[in-house]
mmCIF file of C-alpha atoms in Angstrom:
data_model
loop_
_atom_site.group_PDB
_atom_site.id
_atom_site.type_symbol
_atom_site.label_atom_id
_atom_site.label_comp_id
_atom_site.label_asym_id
_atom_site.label_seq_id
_atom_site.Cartn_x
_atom_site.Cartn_y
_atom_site.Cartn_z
ATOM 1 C CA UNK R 1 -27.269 -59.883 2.045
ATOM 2 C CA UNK R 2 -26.496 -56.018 2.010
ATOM 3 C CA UNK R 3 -26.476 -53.016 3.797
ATOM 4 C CA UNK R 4 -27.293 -50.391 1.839
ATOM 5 C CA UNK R 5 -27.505 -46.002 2.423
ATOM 6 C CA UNK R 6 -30.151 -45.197 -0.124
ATOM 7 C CA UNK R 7 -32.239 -42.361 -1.061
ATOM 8 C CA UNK R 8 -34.737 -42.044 -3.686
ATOM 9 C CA UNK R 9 -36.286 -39.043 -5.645
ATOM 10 C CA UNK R 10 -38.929 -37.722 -8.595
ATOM 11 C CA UNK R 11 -37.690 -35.002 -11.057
ATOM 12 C CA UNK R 12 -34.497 -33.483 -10.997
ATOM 13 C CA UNK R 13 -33.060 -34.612 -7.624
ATOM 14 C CA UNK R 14 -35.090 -32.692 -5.597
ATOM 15 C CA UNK R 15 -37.940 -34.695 -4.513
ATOM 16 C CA UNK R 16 -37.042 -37.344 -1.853
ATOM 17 C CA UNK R 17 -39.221 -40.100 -0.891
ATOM 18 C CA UNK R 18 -37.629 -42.466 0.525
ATOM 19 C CA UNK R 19 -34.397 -42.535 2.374
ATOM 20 C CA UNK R 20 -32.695 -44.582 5.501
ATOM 21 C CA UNK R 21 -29.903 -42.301 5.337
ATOM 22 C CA UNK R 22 -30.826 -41.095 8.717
ATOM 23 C CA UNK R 23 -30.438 -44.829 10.088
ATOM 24 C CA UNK R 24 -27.226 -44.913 12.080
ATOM 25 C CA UNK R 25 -26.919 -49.084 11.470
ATOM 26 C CA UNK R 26 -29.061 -49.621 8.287
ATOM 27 C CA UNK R 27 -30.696 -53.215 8.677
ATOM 28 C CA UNK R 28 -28.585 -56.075 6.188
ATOM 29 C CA UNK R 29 -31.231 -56.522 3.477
ATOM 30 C CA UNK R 30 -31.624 -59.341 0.987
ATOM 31 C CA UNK R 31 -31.979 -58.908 -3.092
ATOM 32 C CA UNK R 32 -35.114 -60.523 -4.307
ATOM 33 C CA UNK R 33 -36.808 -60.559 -0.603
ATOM 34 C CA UNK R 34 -36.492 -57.070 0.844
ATOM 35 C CA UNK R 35 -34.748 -55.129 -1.910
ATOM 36 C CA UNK R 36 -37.469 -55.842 -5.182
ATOM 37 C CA UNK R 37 -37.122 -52.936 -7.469
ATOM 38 C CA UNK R 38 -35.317 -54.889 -10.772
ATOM 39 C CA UNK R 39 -33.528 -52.002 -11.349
ATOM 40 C CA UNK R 40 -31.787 -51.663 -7.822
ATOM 41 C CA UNK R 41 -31.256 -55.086 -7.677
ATOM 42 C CA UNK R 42 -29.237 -54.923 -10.881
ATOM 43 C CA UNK R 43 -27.084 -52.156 -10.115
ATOM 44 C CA UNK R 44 -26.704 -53.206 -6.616
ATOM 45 C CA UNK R 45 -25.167 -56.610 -7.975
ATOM 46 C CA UNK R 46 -22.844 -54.489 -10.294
ATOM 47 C CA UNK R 47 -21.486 -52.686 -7.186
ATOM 48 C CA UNK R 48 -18.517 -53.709 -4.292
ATOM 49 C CA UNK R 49 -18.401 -52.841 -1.230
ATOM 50 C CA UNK R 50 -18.074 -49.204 -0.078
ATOM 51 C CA UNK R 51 -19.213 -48.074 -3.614
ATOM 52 C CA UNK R 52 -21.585 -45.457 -3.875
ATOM 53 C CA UNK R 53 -23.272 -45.130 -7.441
ATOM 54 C CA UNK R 54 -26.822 -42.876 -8.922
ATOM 55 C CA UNK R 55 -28.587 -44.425 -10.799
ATOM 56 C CA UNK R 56 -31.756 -43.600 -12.768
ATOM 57 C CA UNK R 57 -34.754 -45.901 -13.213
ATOM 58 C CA UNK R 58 -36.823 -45.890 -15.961
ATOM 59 C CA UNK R 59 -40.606 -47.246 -14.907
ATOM 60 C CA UNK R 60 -40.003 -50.435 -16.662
ATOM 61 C CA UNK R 61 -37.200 -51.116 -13.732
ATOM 62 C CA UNK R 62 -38.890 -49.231 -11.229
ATOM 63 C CA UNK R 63 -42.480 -48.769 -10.561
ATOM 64 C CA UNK R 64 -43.747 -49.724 -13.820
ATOM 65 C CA UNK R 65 -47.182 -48.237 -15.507
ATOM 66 C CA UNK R 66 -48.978 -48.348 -12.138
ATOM 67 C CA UNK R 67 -46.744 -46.528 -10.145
ATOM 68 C CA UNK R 68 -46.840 -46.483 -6.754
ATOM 69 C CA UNK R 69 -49.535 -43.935 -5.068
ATOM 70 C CA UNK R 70 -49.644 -41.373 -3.433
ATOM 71 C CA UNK R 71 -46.012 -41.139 -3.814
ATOM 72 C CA UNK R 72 -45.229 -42.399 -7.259
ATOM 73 C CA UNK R 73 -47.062 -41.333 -10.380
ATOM 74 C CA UNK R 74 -47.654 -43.969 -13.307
ATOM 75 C CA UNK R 75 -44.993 -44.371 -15.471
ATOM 76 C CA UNK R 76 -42.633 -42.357 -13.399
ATOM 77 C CA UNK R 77 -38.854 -42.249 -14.005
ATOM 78 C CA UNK R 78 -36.765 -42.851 -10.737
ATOM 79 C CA UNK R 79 -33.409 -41.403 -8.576
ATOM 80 C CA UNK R 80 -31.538 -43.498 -6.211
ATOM 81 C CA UNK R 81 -28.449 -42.523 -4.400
ATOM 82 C CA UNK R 82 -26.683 -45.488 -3.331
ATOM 83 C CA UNK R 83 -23.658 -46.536 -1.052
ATOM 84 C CA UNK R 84 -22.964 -50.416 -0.436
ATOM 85 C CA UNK R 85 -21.995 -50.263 3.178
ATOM 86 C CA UNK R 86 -21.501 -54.331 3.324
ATOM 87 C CA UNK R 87 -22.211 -57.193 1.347
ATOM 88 C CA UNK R 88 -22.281 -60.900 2.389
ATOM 89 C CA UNK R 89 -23.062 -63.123 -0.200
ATOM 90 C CA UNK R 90 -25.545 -65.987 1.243
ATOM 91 C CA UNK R 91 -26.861 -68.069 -1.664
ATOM 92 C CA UNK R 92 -24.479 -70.925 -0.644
ATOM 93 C CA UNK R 93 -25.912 -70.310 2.645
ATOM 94 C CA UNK R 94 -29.310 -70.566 1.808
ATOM 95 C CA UNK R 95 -28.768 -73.721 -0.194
ATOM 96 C CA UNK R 96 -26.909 -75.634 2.120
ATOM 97 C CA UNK R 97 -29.579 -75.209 4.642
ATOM 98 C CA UNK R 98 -32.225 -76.903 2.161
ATOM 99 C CA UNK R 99 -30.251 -79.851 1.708
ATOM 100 C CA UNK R 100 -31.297 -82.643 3.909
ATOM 101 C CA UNK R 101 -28.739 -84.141 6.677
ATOM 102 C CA UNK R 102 -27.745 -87.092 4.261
ATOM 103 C CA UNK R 103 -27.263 -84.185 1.010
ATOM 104 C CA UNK R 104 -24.996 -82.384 3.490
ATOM 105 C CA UNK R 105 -22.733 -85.388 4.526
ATOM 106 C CA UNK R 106 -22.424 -85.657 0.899
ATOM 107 C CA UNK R 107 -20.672 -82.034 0.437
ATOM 108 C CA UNK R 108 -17.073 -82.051 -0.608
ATOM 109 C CA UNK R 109 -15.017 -80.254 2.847
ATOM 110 C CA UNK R 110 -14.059 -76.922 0.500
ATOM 111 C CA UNK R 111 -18.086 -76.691 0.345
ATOM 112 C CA UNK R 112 -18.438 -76.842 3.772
ATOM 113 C CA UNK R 113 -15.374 -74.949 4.930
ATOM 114 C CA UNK R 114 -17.052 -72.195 2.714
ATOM 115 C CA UNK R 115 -20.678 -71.840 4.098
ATOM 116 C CA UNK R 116 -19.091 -72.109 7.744
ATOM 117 C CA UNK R 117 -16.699 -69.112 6.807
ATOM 118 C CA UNK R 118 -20.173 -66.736 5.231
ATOM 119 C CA UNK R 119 -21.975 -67.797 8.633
ATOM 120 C CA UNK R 120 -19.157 -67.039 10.666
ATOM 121 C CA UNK R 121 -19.033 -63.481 8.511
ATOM 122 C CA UNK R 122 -22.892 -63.135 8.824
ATOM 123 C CA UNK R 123 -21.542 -63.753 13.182
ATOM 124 C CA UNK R 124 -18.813 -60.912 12.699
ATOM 125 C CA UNK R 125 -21.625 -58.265 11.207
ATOM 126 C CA UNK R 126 -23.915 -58.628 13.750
ATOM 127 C CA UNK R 127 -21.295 -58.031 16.518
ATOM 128 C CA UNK R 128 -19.465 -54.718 15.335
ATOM 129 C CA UNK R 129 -23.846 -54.463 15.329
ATOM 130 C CA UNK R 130 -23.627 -54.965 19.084
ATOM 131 C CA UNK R 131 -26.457 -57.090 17.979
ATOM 132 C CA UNK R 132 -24.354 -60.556 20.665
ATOM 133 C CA UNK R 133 -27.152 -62.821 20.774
ATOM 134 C CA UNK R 134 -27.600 -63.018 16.811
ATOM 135 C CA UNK R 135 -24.075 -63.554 16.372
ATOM 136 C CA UNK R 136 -23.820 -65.761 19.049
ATOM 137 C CA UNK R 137 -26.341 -68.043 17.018
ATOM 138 C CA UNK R 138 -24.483 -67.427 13.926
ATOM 139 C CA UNK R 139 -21.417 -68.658 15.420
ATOM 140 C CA UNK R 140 -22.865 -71.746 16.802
ATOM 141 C CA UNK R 141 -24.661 -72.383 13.255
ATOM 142 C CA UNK R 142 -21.251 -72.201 11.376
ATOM 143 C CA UNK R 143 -19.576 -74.860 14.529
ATOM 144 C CA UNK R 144 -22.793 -77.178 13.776
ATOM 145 C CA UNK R 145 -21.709 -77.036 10.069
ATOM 146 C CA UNK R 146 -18.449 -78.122 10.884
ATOM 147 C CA UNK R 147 -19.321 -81.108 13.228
ATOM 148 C CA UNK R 148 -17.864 -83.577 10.895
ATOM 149 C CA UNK R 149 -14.595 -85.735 11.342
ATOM 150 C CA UNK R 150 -12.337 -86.091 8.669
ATOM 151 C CA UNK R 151 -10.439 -89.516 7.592
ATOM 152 C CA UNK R 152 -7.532 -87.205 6.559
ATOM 153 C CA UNK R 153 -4.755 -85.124 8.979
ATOM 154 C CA UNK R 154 -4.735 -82.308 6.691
ATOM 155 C CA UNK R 155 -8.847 -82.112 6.181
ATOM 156 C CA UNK R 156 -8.931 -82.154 9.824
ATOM 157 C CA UNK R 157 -6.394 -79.558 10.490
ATOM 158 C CA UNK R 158 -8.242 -77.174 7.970
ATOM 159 C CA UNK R 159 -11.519 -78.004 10.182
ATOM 160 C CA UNK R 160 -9.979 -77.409 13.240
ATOM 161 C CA UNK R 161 -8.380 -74.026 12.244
ATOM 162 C CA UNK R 162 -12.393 -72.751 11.183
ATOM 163 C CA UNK R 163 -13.517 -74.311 14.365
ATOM 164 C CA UNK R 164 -10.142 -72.351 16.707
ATOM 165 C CA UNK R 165 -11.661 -69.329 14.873
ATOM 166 C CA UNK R 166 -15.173 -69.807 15.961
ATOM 167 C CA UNK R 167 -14.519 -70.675 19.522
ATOM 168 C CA UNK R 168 -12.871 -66.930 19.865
ATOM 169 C CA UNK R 169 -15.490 -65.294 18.361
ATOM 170 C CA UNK R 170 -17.873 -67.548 21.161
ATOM 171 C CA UNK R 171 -15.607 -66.620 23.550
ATOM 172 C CA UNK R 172 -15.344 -62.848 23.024
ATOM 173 C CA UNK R 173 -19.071 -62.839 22.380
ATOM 174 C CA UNK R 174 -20.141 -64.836 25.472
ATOM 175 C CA UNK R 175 -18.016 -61.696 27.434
ATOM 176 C CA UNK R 176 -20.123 -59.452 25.682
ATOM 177 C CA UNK R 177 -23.598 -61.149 27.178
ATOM 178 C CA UNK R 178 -22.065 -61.460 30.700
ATOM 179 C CA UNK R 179 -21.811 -65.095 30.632
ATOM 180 C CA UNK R 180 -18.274 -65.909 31.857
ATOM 181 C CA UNK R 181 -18.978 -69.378 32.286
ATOM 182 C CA UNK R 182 -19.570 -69.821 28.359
ATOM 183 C CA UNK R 183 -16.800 -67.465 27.458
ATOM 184 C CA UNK R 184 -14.470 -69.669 29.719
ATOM 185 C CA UNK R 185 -15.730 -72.946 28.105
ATOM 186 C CA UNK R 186 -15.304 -71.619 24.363
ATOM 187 C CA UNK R 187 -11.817 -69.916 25.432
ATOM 188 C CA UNK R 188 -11.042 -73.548 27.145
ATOM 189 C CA UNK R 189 -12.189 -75.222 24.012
ATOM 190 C CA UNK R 190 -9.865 -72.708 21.640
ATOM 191 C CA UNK R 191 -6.411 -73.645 24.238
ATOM 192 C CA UNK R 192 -7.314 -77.462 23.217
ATOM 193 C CA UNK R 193 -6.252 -76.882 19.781
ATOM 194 C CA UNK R 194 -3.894 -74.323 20.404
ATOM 195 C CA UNK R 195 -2.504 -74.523 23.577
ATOM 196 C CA UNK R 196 -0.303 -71.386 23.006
ATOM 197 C CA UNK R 197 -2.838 -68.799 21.497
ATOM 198 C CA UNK R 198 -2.575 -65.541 23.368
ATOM 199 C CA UNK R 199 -6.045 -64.662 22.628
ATOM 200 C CA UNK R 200 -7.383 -67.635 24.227
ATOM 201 C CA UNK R 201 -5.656 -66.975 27.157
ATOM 202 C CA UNK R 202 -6.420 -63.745 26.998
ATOM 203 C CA UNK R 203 -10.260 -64.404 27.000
ATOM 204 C CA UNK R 204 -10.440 -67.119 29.598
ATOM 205 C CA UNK R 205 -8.389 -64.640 32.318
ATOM 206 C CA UNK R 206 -11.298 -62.285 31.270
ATOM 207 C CA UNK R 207 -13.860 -64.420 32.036
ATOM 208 C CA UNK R 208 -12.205 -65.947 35.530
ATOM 209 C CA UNK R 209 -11.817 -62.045 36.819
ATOM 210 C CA UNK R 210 -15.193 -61.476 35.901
ATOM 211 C CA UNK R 211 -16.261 -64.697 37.923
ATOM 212 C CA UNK R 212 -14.155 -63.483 40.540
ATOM 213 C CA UNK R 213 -11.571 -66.717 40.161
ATOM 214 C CA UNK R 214 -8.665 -64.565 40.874
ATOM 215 C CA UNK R 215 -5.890 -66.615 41.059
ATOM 216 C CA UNK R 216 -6.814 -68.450 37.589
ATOM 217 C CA UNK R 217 -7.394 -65.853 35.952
ATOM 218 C CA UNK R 218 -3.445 -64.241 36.707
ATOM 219 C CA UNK R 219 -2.442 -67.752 35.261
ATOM 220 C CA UNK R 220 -4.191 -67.046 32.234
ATOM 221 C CA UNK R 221 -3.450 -63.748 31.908
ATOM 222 C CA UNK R 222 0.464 -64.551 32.498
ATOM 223 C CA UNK R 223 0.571 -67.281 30.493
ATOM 224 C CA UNK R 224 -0.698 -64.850 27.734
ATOM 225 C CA UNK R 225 1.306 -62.154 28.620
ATOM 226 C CA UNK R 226 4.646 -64.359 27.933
ATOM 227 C CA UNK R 227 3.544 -65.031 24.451
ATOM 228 C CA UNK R 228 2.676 -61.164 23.997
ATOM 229 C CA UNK R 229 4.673 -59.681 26.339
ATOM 230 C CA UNK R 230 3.989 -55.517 24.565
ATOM 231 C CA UNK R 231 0.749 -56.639 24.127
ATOM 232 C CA UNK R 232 -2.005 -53.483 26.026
ATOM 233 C CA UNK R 233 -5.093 -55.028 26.737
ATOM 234 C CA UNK R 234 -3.579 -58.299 28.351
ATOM 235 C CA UNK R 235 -1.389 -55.868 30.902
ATOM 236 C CA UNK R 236 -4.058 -53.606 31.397
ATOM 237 C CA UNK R 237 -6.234 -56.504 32.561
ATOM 238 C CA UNK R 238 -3.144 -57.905 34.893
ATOM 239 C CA UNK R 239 -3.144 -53.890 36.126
ATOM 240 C CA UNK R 240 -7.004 -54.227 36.441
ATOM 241 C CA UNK R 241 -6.451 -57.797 38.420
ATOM 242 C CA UNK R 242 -3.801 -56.713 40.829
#
């Protein structure tokens, strides 16, 4: 998946039709499903992020003999401007998700580490997207990938770091939707592991000030503040609690 800034013109530059430039959070597309011009698609997957590029389409990689009317003649050569805002590549994504539950319990743990990390990625785009509840699912998809015990201590410390990760995100993102209760439980869930992580304090004395659970939330907050003790936000939110 991509997000893209494009713009495309006849001629010499100078006739636009088509554009999202004007889109303040252009929508994360897919090659092959949303973005189908060949020639796009090509130079798209020659691009990294934050690239821009121009590129001009002959019809045979554009609109081909028919065109596309009213707004593209037959056989018309094409202009894009392009910039490559993000790109998250999801084919292992997609093909992990049409394996059946016996394929998947198959998968060697670098597999699965991997596809959890793009969903958790896929979580982290649609938040700076203010878009919670989508990345809320994400987040839960890429903890349901990694629901699987390991007969070794170093597999199972590698799951449980992707998992530590996860529960923040849950944590920060359940805040976000004004459910405390869930942000608490995903914060609570983070300490388990890592009894000493600041930002898992951090969240849970969020969530018990927002649930009004005053004196729980100063023990998180202090408990957090010892670790970090220069850290802003955590004092501002002891400032905001006393």
């Amino acid at each position: 998946g991509c997000t893209v800034k494009y713009s495309g013109y006849l001629g010499n530059w100078n006739k636009l039709f088509c554009s999202n430039g004007n889109s303040k959070y252009p929508r994360l597309m897919k090659l092959g499903k949303d973005i189908t011009l060949w020639g796009l698609e090509i130079g798209l997957l020659s691009m990294t992020k934050g690239e821009a590029a121009l590129f001009v389409l002959a019809p045979e990689y554009a609109y081909g003999q028919r065109g596309c009317p009213p707004s593209i003649p037959p056989n018309t050569t094409v202009l894009f401007k392009v910039e490559v805002l993000d790109f998250i590549d999801s084919e292992e994504c997609d093909a992990f998700f049409e394996l059946t539950y016996e394929q998947r319990d198959r998968l060697p743990l670098e597999k699965l580490l991997k596809v959890a990390a793009t969903e958790r990625e896929f979580g982290n785009y649609f938040f700076y997207k203010q878009c919670f509840k989508i990345a809320k699912d994400r987040y839960k998809r890429a903890l349901s990938i990694l629901d699987c015990s390991s007969s070794s201590k170093a597999e199972q410390s590698q799951i449980n770091a992707s998992k530590l990760l996860l529960f923040l995100n849950l944590s920060l993102t359940y805040l976000k939707l004004e459910r405390a209760d869930r942000a608490l439980k995903y914060g609570e869930l983070a300490l388990e592991m890592d009894q000493g992580n600041a930002k898992a304090l951090f969240r849970c004395g969020q969530a018990c000030l927002y649930m009004k659970e005053y004196s729980k939330s100063r023990d998180f907050l202090a408990r957090a503040q010892c670790i970090q003790p220069f850290n802003r936000d955590i004092n501002n939110e002891l400032k905001k609690l006393a």
